[in-house]
PDB file of C-alpha atoms in Angstrom:
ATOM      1  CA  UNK O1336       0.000   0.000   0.000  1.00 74.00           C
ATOM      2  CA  UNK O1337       2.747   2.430   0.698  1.00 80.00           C
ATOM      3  CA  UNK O1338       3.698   2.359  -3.407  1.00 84.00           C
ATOM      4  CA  UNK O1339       0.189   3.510  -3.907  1.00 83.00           C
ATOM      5  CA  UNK O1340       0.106   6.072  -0.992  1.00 84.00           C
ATOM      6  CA  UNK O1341       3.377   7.481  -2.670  1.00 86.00           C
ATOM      7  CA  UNK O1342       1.773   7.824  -6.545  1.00 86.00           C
ATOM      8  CA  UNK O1343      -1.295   8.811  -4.882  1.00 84.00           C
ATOM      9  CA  UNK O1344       1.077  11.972  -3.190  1.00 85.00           C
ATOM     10  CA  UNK O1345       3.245  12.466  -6.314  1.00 87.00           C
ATOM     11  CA  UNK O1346      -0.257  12.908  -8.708  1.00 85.00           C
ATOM     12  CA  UNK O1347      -1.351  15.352  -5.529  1.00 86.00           C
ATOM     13  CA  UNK O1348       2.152  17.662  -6.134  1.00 88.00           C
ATOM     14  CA  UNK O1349       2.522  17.840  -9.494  1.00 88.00           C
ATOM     15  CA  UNK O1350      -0.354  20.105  -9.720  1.00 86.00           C
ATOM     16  CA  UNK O1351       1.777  22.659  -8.021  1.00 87.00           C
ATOM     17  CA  UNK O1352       3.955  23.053 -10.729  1.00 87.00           C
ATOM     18  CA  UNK O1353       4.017  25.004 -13.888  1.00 90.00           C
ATOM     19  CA  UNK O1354       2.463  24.081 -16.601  1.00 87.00           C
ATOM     20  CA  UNK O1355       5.840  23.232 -18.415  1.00 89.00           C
ATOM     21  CA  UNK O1356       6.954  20.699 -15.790  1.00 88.00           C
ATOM     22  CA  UNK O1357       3.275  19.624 -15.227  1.00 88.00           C
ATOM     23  CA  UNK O1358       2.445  17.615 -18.010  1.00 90.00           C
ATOM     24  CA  UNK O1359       5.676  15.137 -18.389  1.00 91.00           C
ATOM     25  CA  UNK O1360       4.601  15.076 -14.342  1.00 90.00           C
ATOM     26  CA  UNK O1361       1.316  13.913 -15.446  1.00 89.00           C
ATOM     27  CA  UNK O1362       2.590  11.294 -17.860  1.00 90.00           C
ATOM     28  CA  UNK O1363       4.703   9.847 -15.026  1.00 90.00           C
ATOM     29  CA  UNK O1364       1.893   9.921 -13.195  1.00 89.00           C
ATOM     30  CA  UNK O1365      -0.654   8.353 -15.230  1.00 91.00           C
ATOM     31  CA  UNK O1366       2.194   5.423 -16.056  1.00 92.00           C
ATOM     32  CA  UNK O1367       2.467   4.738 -12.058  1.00 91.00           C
ATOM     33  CA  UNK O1368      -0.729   4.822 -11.545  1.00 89.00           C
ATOM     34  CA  UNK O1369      -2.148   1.911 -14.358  1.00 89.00           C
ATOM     35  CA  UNK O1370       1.233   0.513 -12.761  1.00 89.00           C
ATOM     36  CA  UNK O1371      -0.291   0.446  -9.201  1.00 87.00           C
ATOM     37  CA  UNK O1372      -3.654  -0.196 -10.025  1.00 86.00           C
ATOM     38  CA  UNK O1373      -2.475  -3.559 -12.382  1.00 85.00           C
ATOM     39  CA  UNK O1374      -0.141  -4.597 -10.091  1.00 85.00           C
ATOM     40  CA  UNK O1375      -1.106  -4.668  -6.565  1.00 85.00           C
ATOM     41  CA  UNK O1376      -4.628  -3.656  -7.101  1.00 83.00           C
ATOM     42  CA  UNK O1377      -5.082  -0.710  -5.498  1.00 85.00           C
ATOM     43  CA  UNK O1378      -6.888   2.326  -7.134  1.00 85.00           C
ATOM     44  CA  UNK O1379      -6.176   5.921  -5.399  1.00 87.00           C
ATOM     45  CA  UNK O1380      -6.964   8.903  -7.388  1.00 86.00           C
ATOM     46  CA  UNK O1381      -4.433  11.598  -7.222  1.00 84.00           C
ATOM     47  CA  UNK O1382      -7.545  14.239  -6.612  1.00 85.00           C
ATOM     48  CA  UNK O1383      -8.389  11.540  -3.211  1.00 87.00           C
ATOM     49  CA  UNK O1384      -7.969  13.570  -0.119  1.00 89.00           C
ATOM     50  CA  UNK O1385      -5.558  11.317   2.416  1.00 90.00           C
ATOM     51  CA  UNK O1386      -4.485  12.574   5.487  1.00 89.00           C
ATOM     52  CA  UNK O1387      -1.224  12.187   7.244  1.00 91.00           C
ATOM     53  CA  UNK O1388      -0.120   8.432   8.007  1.00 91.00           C
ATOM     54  CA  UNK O1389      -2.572   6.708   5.858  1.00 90.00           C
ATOM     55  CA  UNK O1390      -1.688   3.020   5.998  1.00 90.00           C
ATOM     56  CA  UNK O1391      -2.960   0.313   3.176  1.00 88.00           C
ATOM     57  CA  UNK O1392      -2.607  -2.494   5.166  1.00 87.00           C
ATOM     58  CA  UNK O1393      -2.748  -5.280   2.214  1.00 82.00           C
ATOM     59  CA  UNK O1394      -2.734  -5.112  -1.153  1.00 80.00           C
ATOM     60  CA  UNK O1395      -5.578  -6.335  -3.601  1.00 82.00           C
ATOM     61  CA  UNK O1396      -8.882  -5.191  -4.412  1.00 86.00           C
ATOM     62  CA  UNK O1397      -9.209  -1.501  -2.939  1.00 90.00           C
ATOM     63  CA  UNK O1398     -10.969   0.962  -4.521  1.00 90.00           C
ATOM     64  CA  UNK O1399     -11.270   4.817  -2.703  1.00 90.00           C
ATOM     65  CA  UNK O1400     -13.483   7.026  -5.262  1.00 88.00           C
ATOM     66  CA  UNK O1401     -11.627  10.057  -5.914  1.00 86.00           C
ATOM     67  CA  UNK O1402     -14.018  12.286  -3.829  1.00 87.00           C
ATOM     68  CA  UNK O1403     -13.637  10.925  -0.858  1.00 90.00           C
ATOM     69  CA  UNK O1404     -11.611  11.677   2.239  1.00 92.00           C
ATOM     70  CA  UNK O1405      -9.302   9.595   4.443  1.00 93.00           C
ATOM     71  CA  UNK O1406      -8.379  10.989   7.546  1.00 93.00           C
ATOM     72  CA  UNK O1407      -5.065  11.037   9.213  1.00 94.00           C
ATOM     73  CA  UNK O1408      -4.048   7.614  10.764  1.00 93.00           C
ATOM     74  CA  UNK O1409      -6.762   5.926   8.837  1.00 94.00           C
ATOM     75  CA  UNK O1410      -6.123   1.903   8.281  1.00 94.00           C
ATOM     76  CA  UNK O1411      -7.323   0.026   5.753  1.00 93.00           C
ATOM     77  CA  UNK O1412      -7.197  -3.540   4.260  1.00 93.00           C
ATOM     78  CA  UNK O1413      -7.578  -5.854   1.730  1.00 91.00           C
ATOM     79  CA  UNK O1414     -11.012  -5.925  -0.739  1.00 92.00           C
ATOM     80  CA  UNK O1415     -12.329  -2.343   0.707  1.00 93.00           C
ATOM     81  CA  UNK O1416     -14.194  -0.272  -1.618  1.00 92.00           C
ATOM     82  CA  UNK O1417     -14.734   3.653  -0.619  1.00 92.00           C
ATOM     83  CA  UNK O1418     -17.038   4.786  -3.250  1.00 89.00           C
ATOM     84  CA  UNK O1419     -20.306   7.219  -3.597  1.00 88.00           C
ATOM     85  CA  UNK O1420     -23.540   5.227  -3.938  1.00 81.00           C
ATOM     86  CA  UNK O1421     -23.724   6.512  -7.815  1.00 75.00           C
ATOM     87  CA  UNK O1422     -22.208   9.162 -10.017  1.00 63.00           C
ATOM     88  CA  UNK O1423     -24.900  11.110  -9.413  1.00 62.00           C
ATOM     89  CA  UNK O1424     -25.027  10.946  -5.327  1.00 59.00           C
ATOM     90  CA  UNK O1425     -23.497  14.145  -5.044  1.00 68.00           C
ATOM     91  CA  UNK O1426     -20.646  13.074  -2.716  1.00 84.00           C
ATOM     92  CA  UNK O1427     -18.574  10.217  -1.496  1.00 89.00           C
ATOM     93  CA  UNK O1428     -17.635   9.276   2.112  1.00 92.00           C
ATOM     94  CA  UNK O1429     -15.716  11.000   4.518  1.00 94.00           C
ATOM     95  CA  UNK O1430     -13.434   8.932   7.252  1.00 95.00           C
ATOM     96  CA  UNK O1431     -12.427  11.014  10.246  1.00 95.00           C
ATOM     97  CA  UNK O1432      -9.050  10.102  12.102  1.00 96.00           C
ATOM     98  CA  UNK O1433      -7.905   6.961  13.071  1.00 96.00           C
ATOM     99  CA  UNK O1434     -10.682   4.993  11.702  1.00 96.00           C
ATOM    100  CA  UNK O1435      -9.717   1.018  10.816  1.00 95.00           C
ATOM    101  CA  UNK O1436     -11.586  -0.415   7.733  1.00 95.00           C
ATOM    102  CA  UNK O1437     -11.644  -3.964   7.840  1.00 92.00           C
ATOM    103  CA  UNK O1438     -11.102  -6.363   5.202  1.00 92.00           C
ATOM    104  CA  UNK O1439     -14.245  -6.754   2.607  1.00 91.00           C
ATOM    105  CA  UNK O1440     -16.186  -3.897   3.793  1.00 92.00           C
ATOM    106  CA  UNK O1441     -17.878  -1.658   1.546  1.00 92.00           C
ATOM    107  CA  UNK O1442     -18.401   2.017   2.278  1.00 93.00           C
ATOM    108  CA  UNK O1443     -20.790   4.105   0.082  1.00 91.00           C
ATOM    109  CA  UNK O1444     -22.691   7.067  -0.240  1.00 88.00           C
ATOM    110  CA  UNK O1445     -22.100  10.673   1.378  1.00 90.00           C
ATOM    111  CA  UNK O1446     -21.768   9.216   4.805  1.00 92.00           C
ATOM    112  CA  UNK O1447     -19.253  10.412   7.641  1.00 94.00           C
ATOM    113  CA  UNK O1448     -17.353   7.968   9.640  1.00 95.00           C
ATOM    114  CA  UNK O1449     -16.532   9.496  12.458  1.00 94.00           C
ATOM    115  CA  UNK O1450     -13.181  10.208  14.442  1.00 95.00           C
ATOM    116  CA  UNK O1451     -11.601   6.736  15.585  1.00 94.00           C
ATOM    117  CA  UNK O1452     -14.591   4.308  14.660  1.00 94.00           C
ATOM    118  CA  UNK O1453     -14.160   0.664  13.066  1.00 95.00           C
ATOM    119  CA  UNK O1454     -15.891  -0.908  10.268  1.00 93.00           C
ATOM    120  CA  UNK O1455     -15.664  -4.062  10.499  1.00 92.00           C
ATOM    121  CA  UNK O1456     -14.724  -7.099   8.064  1.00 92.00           C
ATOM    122  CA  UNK O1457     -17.057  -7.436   5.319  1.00 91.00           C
ATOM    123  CA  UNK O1458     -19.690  -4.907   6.794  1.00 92.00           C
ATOM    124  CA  UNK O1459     -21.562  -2.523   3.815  1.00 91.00           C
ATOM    125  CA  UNK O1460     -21.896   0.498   5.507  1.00 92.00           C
ATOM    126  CA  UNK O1461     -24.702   3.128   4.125  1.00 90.00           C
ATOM    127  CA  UNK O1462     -25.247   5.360   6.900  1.00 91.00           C
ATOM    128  CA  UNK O1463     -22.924   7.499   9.066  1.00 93.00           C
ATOM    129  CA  UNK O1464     -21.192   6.256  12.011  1.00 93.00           C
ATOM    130  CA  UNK O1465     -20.368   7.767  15.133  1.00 95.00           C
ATOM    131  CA  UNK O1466     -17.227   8.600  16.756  1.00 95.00           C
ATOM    132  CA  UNK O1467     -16.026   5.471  18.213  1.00 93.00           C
ATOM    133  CA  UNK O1468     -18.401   3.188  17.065  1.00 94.00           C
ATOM    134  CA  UNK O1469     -18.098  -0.052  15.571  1.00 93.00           C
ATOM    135  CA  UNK O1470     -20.598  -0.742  12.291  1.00 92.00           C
ATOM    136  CA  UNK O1471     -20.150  -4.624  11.706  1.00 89.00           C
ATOM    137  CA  UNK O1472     -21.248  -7.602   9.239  1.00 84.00           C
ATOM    138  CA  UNK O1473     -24.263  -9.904  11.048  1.00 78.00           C
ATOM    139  CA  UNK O1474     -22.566 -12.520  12.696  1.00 77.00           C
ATOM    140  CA  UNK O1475     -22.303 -15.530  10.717  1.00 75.00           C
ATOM    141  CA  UNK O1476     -24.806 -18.793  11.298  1.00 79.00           C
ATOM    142  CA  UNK O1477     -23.902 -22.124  11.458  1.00 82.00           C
ATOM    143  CA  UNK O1478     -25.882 -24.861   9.165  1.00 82.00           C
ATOM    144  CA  UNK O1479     -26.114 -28.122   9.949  1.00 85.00           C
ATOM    145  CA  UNK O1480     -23.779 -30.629   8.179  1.00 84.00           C
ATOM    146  CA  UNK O1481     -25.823 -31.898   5.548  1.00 83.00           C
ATOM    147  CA  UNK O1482     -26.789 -35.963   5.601  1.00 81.00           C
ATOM    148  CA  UNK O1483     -24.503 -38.155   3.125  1.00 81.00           C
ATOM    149  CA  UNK O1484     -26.051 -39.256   0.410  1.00 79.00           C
ATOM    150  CA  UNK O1485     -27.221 -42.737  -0.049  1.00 70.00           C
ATOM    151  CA  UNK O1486     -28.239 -41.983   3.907  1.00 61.00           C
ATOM    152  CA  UNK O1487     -31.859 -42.896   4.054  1.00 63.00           C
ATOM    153  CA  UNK O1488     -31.883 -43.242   7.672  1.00 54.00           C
TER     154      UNK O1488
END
């Protein structure tokens, strides 16, 4: 995650410069990121707002929409997917510090996550969450072991 952090900060800067040394920037930049996204499978948008010691925990599958916010100390891992409800939503969410994703979960729409809350693994989150809550998956049930066949008994 810490390659696509860095790309992620790189596409962020070169819009600071002039216009001369912008666009071979942007070239670079586009080549890292289809370089990023293919390899480890992470897509972060150089227009993405992350905060100060964002940490991908695992690589594969992430997706953060690039209107949405990541606050500082903000962990996420594998299979997340940060993303407005549509394109025409009007707004994607917004994590607040030291939130932890957890792997799987899915959080859409213009929702707030508040400061230091946990989503947890595999949990599709649609609605805002206080500060220092946990939003989580229903618990998983247990079927019975199904009867061999040829069992008539």
């Amino acid at each position: 995650g810490l390659q696509a952090v860095w790309v992620q900060r790189f596409g962020a800067w070169r819009f600071g410069l002039p216009v001369a040394a912008r666009k071979p920037a942007s070239l670079l930049y586009r080549v890292l990121h289809v370089f990023v996204r293919n390899v480890y499978g992470i897509e972060v948008f150089d227009v993405t707002r992350l905060g100060r010691r964002v940490w991908i925990a695992h690589q594969g599958g992430i997706v953060i929409d690039w209107d949405a916010e990541i606050g500082d100390g903000c962990v996420i891992h594998q299979n997340v997917t940060i993303a407005p409800a549509d394109d025409r939503s009007g707004g994607a969410p917004r994590l607040g510090r030291d939130v932890s994703v957890g792997a799987g979960a899915i959080i859409i729409g213009a929702i707030t996550i508040g400061d230091g809350a946990r989503i947890g693994p595999n949990a599709v989150v649609v609605a805002d969450v206080a500060p220092g809550a946990t939003a989580y998956a229903p618990p998983a049930r247990q079927l019975p072991a199904p009867k061999p066949l040829g069992d008539d008994g």
